[in-house]
Coordinates of N, CA and C in Angstrom, one line a residue:
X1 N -16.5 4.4 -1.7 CA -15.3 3.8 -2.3 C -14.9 2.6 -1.4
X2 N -14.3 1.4 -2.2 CA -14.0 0.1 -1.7 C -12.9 -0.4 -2.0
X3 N -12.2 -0.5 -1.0 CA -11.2 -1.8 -1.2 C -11.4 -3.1 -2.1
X4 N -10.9 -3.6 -3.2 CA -11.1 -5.1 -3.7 C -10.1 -6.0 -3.7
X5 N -9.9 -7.2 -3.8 CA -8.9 -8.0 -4.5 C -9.3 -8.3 -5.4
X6 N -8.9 -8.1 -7.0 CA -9.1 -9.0 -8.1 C -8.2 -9.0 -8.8
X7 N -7.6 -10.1 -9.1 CA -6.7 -10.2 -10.5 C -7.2 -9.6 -12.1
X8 N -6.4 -9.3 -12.7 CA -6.4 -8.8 -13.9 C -5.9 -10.0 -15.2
X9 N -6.7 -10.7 -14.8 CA -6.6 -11.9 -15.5 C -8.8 -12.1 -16.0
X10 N -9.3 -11.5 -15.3 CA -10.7 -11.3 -15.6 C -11.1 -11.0 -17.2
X11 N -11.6 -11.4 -18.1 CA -11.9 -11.5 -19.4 C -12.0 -10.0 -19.3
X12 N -13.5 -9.3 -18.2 CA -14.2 -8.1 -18.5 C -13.3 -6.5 -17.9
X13 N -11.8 -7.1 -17.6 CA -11.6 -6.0 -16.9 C -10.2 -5.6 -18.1
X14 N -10.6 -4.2 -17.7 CA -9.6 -3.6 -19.0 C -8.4 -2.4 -18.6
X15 N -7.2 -2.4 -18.4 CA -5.9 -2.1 -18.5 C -5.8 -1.0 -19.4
X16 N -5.5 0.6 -18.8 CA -5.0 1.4 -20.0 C -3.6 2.0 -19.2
X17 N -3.1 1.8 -19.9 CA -1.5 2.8 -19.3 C -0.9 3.3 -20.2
X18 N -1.6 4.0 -21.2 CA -1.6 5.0 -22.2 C -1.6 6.3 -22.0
X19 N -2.4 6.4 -20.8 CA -2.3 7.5 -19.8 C -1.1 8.2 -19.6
X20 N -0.5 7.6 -18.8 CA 0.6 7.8 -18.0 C 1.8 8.5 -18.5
X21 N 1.8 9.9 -18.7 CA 3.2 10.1 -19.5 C 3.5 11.5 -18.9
X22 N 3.5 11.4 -17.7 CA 4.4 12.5 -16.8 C 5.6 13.6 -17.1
X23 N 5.5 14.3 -16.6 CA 7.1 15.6 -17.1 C 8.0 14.9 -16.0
X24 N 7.9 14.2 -14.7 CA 8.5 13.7 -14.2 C 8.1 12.3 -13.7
X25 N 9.0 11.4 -12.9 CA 9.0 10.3 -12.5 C 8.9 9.2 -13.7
X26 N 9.3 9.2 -14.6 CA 9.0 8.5 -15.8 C 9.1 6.7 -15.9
X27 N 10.0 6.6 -14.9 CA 10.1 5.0 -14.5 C 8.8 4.4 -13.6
X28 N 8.0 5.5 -13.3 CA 6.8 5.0 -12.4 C 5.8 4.7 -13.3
X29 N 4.8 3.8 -12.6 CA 3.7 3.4 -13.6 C 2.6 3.4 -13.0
X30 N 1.4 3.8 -13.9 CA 0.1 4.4 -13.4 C -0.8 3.9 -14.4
X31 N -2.1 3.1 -13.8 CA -2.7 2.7 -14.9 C -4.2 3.0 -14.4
X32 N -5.0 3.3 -15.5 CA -6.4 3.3 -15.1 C -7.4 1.7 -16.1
X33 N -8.1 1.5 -14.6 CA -8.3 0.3 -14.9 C -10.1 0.1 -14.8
X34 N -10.9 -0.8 -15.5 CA -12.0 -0.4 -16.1 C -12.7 -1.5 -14.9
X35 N -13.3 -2.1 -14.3 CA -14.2 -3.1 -13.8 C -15.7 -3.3 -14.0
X36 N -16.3 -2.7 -15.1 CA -17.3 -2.2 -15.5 C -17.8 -4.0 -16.2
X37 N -18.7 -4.2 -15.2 CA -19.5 -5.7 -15.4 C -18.8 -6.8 -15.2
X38 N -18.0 -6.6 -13.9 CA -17.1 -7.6 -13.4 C -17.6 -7.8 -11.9
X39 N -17.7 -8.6 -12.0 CA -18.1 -9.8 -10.7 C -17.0 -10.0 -10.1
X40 N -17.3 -9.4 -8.3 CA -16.4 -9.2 -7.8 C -16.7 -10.2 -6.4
X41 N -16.8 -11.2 -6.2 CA -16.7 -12.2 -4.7 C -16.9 -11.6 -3.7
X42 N -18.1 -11.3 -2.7 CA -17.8 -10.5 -1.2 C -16.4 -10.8 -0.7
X43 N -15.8 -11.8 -0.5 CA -14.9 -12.5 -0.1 C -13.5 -11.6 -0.5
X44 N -13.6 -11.2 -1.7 CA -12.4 -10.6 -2.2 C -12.9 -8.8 -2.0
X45 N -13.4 -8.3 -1.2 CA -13.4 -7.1 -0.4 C -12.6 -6.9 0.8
X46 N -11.7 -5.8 0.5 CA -10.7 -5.7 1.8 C -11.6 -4.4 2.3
X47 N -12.0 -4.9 3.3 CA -13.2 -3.6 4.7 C -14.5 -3.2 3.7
X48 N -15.3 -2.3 4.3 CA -16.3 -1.7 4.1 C -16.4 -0.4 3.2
X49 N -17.1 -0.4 2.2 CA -17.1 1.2 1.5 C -16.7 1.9 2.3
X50 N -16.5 3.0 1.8 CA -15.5 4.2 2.5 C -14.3 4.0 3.7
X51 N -14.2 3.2 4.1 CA -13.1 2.6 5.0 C -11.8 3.3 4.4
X52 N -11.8 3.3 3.1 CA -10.4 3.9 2.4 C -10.0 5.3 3.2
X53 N -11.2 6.5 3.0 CA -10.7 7.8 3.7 C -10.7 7.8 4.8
X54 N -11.1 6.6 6.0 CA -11.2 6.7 7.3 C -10.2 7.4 7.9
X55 N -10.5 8.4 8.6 CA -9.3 9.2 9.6 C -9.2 8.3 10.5
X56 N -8.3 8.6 11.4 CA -7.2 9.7 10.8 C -5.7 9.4 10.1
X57 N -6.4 8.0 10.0 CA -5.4 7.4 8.7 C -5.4 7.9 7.4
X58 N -6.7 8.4 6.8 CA -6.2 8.7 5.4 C -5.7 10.2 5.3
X59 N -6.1 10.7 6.1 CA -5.2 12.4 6.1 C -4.0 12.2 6.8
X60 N -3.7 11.6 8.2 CA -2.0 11.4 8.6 C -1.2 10.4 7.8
X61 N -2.1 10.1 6.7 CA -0.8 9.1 5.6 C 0.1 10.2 5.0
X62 N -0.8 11.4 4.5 CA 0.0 12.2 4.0 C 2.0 12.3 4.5
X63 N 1.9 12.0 5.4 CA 3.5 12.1 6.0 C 4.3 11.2 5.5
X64 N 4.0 9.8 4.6 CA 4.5 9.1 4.7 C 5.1 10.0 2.4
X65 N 4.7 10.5 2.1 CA 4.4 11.2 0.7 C 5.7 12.3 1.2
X66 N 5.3 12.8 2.3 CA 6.1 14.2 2.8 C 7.4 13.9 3.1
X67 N 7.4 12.6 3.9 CA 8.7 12.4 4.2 C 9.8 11.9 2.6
X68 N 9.3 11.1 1.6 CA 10.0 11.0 0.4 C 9.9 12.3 -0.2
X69 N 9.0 13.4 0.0 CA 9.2 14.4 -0.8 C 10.3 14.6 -0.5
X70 N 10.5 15.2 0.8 CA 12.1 15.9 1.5 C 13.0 15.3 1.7
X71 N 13.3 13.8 1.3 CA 14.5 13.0 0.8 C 14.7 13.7 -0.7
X72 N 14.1 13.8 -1.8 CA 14.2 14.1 -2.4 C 15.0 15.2 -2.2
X73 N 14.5 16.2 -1.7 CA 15.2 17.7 -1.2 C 16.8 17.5 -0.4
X74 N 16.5 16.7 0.2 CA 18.2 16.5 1.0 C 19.0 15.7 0.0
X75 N 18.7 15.0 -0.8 CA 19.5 14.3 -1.6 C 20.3 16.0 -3.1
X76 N 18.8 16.7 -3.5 CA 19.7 17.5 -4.3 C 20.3 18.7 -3.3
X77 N 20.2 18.7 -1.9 CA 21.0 19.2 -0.8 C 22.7 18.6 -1.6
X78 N 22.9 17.3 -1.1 CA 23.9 16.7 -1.4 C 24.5 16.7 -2.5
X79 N 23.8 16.4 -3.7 CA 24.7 16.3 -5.2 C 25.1 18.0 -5.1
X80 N 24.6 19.1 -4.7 CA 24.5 20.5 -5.2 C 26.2 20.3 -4.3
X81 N 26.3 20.1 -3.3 CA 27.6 20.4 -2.5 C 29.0 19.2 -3.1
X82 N 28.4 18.3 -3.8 CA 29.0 17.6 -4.2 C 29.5 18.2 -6.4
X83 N 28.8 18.8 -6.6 CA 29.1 19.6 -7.5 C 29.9 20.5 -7.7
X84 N 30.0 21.3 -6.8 CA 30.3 22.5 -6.2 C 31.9 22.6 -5.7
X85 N 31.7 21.2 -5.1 CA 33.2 21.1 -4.6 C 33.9 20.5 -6.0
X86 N 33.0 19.6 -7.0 CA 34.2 19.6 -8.0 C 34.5 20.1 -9.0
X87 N 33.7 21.9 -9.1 CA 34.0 22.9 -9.4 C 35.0 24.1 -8.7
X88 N 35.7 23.3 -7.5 CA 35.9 23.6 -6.4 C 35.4 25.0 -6.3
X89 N 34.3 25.7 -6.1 CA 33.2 26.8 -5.9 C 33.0 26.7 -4.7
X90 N 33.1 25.9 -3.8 CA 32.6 25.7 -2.3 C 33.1 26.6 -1.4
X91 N 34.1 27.7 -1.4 CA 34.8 28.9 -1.2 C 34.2 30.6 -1.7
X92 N 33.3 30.7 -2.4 CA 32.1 31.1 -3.0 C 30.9 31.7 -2.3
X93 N 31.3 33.1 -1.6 CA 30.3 33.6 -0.3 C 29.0 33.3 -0.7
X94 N 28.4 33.5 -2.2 CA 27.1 33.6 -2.7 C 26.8 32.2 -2.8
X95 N 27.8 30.9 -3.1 CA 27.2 29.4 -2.5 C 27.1 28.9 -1.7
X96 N 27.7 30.2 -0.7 CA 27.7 29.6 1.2 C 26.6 29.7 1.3
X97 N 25.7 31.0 0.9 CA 24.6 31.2 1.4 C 23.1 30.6 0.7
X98 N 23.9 30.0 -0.4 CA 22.4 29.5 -1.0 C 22.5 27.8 -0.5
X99 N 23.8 27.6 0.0 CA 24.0 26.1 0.2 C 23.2 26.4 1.9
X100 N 23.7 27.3 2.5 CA 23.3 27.3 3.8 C 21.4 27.5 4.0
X101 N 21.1 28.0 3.2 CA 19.7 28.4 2.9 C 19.3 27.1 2.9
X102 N 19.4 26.3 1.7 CA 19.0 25.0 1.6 C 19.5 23.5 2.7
X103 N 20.6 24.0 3.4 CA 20.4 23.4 4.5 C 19.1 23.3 5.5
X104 N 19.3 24.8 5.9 CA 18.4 25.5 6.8 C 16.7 24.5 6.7
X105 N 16.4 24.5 5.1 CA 15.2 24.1 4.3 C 15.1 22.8 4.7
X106 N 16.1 22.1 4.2 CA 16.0 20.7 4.9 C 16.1 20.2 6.6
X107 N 16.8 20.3 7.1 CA 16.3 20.4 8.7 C 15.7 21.1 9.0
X108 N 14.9 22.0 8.8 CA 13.3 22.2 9.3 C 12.1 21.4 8.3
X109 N 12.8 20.9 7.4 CA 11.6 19.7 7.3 C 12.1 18.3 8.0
X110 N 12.5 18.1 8.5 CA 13.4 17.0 9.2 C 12.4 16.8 10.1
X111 N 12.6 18.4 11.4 CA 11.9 19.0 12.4 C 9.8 18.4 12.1
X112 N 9.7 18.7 10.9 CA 8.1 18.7 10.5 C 8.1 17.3 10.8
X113 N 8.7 16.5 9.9 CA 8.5 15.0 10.1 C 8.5 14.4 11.1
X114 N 10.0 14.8 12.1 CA 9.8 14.0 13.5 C 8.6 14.7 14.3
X115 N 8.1 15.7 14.2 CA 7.1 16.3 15.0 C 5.3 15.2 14.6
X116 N 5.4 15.5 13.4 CA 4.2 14.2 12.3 C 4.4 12.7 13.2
X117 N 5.4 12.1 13.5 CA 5.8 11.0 13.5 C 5.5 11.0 15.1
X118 N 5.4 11.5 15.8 CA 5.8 11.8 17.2 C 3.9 11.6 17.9
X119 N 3.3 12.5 16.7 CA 1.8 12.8 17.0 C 1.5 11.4 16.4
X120 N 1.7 10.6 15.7 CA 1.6 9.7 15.0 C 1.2 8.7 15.9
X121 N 2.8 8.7 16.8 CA 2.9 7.4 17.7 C 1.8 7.8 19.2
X122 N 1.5 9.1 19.2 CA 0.7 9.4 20.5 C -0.9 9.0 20.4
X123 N -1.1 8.7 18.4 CA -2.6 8.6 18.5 C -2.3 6.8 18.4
X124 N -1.6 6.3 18.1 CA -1.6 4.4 17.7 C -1.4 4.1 19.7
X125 N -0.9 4.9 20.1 CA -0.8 4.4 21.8 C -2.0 4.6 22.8
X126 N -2.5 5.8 21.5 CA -4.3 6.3 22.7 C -4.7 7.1 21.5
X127 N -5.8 5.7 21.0 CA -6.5 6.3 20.0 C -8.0 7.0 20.1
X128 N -7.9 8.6 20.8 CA -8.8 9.1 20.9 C -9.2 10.1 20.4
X129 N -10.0 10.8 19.9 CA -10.4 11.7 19.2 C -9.6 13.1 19.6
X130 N -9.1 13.3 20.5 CA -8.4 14.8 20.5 C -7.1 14.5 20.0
X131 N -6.1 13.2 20.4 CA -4.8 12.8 19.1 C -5.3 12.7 17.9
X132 N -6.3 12.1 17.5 CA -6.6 11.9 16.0 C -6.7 13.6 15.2
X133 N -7.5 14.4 16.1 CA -7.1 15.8 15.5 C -6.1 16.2 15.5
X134 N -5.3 16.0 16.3 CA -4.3 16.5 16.2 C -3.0 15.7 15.5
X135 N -3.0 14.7 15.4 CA -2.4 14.0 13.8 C -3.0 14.8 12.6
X136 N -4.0 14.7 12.5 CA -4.5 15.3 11.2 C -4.2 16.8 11.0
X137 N -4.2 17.4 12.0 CA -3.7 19.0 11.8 C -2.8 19.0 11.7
X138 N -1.5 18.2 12.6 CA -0.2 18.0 11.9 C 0.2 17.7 10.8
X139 N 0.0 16.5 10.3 CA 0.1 16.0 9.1 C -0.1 17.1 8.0
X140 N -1.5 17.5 8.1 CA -2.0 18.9 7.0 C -0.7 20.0 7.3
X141 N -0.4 20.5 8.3 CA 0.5 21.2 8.1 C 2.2 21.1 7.8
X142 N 2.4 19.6 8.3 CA 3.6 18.9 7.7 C 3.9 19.1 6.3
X143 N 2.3 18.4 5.4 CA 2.3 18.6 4.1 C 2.7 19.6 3.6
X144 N 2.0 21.1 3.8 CA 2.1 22.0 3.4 C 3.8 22.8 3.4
X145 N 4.0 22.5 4.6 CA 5.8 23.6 4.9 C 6.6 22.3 4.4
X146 N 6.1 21.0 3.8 CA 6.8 20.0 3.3 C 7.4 20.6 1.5
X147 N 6.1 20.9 1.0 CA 5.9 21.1 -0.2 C 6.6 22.7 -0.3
X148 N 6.3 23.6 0.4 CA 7.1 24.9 0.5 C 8.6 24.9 0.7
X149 N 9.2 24.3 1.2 CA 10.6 23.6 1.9 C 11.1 23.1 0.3
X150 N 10.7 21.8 -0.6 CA 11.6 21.4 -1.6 C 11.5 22.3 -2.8
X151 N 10.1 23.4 -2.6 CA 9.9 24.3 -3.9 C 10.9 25.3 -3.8
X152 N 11.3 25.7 -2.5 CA 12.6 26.7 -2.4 C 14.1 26.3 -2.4
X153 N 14.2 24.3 -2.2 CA 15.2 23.7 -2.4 C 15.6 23.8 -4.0
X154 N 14.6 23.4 -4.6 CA 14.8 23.4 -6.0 C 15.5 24.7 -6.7
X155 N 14.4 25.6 -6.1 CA 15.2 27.2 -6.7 C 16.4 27.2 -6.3
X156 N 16.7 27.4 -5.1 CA 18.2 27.3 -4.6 C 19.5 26.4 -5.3
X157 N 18.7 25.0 -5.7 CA 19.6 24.3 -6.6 C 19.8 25.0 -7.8
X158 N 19.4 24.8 -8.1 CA 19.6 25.6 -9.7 C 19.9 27.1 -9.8
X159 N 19.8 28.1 -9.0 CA 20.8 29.3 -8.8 C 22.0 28.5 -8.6
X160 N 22.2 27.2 -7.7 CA 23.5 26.9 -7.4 C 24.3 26.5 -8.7
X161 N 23.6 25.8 -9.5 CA 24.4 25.1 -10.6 C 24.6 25.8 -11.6
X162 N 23.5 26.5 -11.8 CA 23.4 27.4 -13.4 C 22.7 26.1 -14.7
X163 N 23.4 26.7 -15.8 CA 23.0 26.0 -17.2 C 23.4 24.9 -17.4
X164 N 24.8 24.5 -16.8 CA 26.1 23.6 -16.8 C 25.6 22.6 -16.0
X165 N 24.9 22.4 -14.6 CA 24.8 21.8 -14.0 C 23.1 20.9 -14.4
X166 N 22.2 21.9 -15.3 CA 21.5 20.8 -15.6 C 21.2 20.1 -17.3
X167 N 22.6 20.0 -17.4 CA 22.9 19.0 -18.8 C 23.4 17.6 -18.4
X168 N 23.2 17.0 -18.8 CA 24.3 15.5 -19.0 C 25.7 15.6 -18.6
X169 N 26.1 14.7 -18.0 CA 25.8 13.4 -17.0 C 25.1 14.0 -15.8
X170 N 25.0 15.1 -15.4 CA 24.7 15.3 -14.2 C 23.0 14.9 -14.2
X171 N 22.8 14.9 -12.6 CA 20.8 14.0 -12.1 C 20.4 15.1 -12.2
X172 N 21.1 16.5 -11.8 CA 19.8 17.5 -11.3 C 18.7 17.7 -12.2
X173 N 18.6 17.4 -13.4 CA 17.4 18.0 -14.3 C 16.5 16.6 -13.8
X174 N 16.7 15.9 -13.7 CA 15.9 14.6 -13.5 C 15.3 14.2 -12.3
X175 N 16.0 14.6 -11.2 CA 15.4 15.2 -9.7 C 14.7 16.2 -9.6
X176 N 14.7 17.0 -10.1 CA 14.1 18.0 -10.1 C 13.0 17.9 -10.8
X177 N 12.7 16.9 -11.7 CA 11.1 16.6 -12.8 C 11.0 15.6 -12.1
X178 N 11.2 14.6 -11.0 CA 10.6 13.5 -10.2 C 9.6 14.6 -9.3
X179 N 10.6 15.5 -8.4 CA 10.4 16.4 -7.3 C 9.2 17.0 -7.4
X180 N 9.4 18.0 -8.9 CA 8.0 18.5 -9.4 C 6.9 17.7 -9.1
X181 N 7.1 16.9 -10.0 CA 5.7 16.0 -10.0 C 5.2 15.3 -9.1
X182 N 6.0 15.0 -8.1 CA 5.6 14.3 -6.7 C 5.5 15.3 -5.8
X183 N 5.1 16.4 -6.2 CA 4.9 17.5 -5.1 C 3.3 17.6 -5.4
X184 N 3.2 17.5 -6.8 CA 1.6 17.5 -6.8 C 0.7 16.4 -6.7
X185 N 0.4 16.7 -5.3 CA -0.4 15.8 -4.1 C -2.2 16.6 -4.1
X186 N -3.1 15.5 -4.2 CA -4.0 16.5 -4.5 C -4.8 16.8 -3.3
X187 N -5.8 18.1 -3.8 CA -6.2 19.0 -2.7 C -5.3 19.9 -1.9
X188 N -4.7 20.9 -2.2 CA -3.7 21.5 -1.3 C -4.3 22.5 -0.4
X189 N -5.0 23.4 -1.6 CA -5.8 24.3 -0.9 C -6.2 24.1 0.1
X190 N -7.5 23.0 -0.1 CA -8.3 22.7 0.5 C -7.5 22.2 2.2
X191 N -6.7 21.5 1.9 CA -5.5 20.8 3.1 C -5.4 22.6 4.0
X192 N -4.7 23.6 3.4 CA -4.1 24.5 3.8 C -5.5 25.6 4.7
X193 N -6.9 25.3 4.2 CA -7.9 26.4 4.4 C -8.4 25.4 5.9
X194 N -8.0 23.8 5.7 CA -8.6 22.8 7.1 C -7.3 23.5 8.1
X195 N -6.1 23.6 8.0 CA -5.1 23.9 8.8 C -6.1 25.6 9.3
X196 N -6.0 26.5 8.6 CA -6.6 27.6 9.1 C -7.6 27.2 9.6
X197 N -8.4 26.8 9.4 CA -10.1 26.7 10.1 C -9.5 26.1 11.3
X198 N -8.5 25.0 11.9 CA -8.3 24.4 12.9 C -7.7 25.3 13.7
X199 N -6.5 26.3 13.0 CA -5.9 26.8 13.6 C -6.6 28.5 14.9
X200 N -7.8 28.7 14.0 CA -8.7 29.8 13.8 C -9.7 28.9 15.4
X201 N -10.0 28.2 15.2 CA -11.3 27.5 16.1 C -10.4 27.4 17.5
X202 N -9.0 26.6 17.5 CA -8.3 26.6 18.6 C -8.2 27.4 19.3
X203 N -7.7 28.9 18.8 CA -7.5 30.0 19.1 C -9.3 30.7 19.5
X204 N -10.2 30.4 19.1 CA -10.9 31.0 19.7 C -11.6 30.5 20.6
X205 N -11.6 28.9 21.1 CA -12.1 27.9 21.8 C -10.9 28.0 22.7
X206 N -10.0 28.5 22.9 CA -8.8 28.7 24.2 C -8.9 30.4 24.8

């Protein structure tokens, strides 16, 4: 796979965004685009075939996905307390604990990201092959306690609100179908089985 520059102004190249009709994110736009007997300039090539998945850039990008997932999550953190209080419910032992829960959820993904970001800046300062694994093993596992962290935010939202809280005017039904859908990031398994294998080899190589 290759990087290109080409405008879509080319007679032979063809535009579908017929596609695109998501349960969430609905303002976003996604198009599948055809290049099939289009003449492409060496010159308008950004790098070399496969350059695109080169590590340990294309597995520690994942953080940059992870870190908007769990904005997402700290934001319906905030409307749920902001709800809450103008039900004045905030006095409510069973919303202390689901509010506290979902704090808990969001600062330990806080924690994931500064830790991702941290290994990040250790492999751009000394880029050698024992940081690059270990960006990548982080990042894989950022992803994963990323995606666990807003799936239990969500539940916890919506025990918080009930039926009332996901009707009109209120965002939560509409955060919550962005959230969904931008959680599915592909390859998970496979992300979660490289974390064990790494995790598995460490431990037996120490």
């Amino acid at each position: 796979m290759a990087n290109v520059y080409c405008t879509p102004d080319k007679a032979s190249v063809k535009i579908n965004s017929s596609w695109w009709d998501p349960m969430g994110m609905k303002s976003s736009r996604s198009f599948k685009i055809s290049f099939s007997k289009t003449v492409i300039s060496k010159i308008n090539w950004l790098g070399k075939a496969g350059e695109y998945y080169q590590q340990p850039y294309f597995g520690g990008g994942a953080v940059r996905f992870a870190a908007v997932q769990l904005g997402a999550a700290e934001l319906l953190l905030d409307e749920t307390v902001t709800y809450l209080a103008g039900l004045k419910r905030t006095h409510d032992p069973f919303q202390k604990m689901r509010v506290g829960q979902m704090a808990i959820a969001v600062e330990t993904g806080n924690h994931w990201i500064t830790g991702a970001a941290l290994r990040m800046d250790q492999y751009m300062q000394c880029p050698n092959k024992n940081n690059a694994e270990q960006l990548i093993f982080y990042a894989n596992m950022t992803r994963i306690a990323i995606e666990q962290i807003c799936t239990e935010v969500m539940q916890l939202c919506v025990k918080c609100i009930g039926a009332r809280g996901l009707n009109k005017p209120y965002h939560f039904e509409r955060i919550i179908r962005d959230l969904t859908t931008y959680l599915r990031q592909p390859s998970p398994d496979a992300v979660l089985i490289e974390v064990g294998n790494h995790a598995l080899n460490s431990k037996i190589k120490s």
